[in-house]
mmCIF file of C-alpha atoms in Angstrom:
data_model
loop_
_atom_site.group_PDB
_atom_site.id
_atom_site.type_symbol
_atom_site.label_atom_id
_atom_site.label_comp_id
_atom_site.label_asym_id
_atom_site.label_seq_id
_atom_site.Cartn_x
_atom_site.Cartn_y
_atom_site.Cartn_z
ATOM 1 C CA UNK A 1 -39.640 76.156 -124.823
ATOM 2 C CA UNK A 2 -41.961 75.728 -121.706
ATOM 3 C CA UNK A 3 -44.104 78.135 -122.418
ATOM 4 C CA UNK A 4 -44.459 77.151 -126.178
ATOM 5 C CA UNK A 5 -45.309 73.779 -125.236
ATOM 6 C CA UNK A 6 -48.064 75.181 -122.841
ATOM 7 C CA UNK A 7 -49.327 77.430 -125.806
ATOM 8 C CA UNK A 8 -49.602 74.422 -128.288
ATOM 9 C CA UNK A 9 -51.017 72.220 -126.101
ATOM 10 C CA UNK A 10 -53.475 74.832 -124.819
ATOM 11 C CA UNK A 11 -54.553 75.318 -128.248
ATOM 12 C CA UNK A 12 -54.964 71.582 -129.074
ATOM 13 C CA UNK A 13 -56.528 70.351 -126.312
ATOM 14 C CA UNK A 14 -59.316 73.144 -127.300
ATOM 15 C CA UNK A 15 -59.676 72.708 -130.320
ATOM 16 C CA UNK A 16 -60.004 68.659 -129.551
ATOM 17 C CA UNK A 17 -62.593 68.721 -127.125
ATOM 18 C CA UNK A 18 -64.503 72.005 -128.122
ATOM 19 C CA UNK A 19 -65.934 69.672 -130.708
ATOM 20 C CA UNK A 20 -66.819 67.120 -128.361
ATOM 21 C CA UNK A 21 -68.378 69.181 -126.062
ATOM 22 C CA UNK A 22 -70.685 71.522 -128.716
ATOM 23 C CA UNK A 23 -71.710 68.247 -130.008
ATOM 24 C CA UNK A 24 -73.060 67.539 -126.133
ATOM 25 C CA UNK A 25 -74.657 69.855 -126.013
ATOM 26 C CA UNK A 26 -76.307 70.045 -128.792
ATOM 27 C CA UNK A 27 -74.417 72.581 -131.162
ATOM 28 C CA UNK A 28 -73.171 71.899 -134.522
ATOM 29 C CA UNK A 29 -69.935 71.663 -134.583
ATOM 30 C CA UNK A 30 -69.776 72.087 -138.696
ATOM 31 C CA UNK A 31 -70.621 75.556 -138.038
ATOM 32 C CA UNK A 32 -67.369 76.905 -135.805
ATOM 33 C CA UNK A 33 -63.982 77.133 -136.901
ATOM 34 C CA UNK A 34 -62.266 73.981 -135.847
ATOM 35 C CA UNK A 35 -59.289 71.586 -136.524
ATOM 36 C CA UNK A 36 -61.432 68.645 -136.511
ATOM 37 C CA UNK A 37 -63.934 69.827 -139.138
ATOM 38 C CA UNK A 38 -61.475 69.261 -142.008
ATOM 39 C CA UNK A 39 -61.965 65.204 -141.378
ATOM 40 C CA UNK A 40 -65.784 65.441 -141.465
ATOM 41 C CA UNK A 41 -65.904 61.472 -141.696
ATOM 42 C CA UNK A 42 -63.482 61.182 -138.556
ATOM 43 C CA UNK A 43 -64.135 64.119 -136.410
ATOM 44 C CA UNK A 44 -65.287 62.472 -133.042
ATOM 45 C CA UNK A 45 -61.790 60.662 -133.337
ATOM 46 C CA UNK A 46 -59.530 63.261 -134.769
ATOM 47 C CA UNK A 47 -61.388 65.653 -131.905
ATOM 48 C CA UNK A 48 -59.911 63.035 -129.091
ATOM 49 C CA UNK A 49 -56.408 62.786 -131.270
ATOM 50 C CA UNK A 50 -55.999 66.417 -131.008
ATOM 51 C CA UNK A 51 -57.237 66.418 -127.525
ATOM 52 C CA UNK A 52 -54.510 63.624 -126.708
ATOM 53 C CA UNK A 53 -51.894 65.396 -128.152
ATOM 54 C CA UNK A 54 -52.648 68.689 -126.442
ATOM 55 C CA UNK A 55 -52.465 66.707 -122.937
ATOM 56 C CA UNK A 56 -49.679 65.112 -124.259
ATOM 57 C CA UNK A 57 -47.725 68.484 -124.668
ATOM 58 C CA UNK A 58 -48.920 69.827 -121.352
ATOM 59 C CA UNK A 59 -47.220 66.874 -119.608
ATOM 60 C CA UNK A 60 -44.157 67.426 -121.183
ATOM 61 C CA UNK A 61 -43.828 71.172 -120.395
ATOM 62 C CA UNK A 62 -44.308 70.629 -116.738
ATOM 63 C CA UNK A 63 -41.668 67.246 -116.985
ATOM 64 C CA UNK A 64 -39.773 69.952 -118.241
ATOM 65 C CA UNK A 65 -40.361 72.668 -116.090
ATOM 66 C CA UNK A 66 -40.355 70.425 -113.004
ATOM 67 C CA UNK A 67 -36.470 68.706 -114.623
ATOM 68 C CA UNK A 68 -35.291 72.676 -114.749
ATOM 69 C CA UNK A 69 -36.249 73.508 -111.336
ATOM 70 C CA UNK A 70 -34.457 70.218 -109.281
ATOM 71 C CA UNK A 71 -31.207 70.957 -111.782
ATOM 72 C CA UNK A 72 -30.844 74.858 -110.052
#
């Protein structure tokens, strides 16, 4: 389950500030293959949902991790 978690969150918190960051620096983000693109009208905030999410799920695998190792 740990290392699901650490997949998803991986993968959200990529594709929530890959956005983000293209748009920094100048890219257009339209052009890649993100989450975020299907809400054109709310991507800056969709980008930081999916980013919070993804550190969301992080933080719970290593509560997790860190709950299995005091129990052994």
């Amino acid at each position: 389950m740990r290392t699901l978690l650490w997949i998803i969150g991986a993968v959200l918190l990529l594709q929530g500030l890959a956005p983000l960051a293209q748009s920094a620096f100048g890219r257009d983000p339209g052009e890649s293959f993100f989450l975020v693109n299907l809400v054109p009208a709310a991507q800056p905030w969709a980008g930081l949902a999916l980013a919070a999410l993804g550190a969301g799920a992080l933080v719970l695998a290593e509560r997790n991790r860190a709950r299995r190792n005091d129990t052994r």
